[in-house]
Coordinates of C-alpha atoms in Angstrom, one line a residue:
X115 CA 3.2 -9.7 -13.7
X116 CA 0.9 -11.1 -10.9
X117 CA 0.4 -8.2 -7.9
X118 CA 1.9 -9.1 -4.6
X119 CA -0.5 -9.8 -2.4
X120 CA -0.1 -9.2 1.5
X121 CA -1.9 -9.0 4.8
X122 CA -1.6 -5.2 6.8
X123 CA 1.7 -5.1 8.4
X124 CA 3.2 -8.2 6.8
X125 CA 5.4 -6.7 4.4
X126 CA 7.7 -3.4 5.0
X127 CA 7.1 0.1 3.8
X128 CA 10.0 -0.4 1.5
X129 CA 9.0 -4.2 0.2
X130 CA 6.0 -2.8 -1.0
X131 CA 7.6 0.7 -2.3
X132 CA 9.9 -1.4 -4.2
X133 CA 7.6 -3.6 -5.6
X134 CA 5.5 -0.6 -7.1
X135 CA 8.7 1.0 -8.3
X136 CA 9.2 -1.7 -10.3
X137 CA 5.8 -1.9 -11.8
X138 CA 4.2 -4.3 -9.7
X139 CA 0.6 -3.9 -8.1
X140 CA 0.6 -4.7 -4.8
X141 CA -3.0 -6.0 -3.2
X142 CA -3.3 -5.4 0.7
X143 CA -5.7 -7.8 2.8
X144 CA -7.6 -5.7 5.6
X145 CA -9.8 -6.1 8.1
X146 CA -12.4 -2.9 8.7
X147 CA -14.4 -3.1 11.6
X148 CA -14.8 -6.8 11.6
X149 CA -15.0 -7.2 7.9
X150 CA -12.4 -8.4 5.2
X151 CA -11.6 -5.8 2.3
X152 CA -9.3 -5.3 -0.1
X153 CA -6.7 -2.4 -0.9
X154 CA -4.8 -1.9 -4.5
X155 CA -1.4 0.2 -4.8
X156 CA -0.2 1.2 -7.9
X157 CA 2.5 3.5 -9.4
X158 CA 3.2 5.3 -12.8
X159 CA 4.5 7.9 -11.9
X160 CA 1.4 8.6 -9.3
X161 CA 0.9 6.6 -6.1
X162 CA -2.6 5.1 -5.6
X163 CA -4.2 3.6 -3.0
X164 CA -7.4 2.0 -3.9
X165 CA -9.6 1.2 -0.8
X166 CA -12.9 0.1 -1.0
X167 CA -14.4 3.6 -0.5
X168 CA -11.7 6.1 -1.9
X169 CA -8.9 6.4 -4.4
X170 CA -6.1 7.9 -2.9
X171 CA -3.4 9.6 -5.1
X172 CA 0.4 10.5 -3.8
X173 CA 3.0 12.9 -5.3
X174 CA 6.3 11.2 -3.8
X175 CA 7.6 8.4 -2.1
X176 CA 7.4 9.7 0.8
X177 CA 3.5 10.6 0.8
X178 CA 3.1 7.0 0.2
X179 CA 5.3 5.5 2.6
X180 CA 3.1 7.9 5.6
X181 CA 0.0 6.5 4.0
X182 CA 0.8 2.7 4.5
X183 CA 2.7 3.5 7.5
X184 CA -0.7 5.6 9.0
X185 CA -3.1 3.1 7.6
X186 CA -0.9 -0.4 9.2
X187 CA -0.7 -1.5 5.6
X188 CA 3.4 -2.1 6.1
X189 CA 5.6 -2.1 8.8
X190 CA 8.3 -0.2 9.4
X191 CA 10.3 0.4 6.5
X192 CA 13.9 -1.2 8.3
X193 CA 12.7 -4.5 8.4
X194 CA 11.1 -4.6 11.9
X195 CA 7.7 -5.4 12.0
X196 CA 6.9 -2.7 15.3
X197 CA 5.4 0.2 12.5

């Protein structure tokens, strides 16, 4: 299955949840202090969050969904694109 790939804030918190859920990797395009990079997500059974310096690991949904909300990696999860 090919990974979704989307820039910070594009999708929502549950786009992306969903997509994990349902065993799909989901690449997130970043900028870091001027500079393009790169963040996996991944589930089975654990969240990750892959960034280019640190692999992040989540118990719950919910953990995850404050990551990528805290990080601007999705917007709000009701659709609205405000975080």
């Amino acid at each position: 299955m090919e990974p979704l790939v989307v820039d910070a804030g594009e999708a929502t918190t549950d786009d992306i949840l969903d997509a994990l859920e349902s065993g799909r990797r989901v690449i997130v395009r970043t900028q870091f202090l001027g500079e393009a990079h790169e963040v996996t997500l991944r589930y089975d059974g654990v969240w990750y969050c892959d960034t280019p310096t640190r692999l992040h690991k989540h118990d719950s949904r919910e953990e995850m969904r404050t990551c990528l909300e805290r990080q601007g990696y999705a917007s709000g999860g009701d659709g609205d694109a405000t975080g």
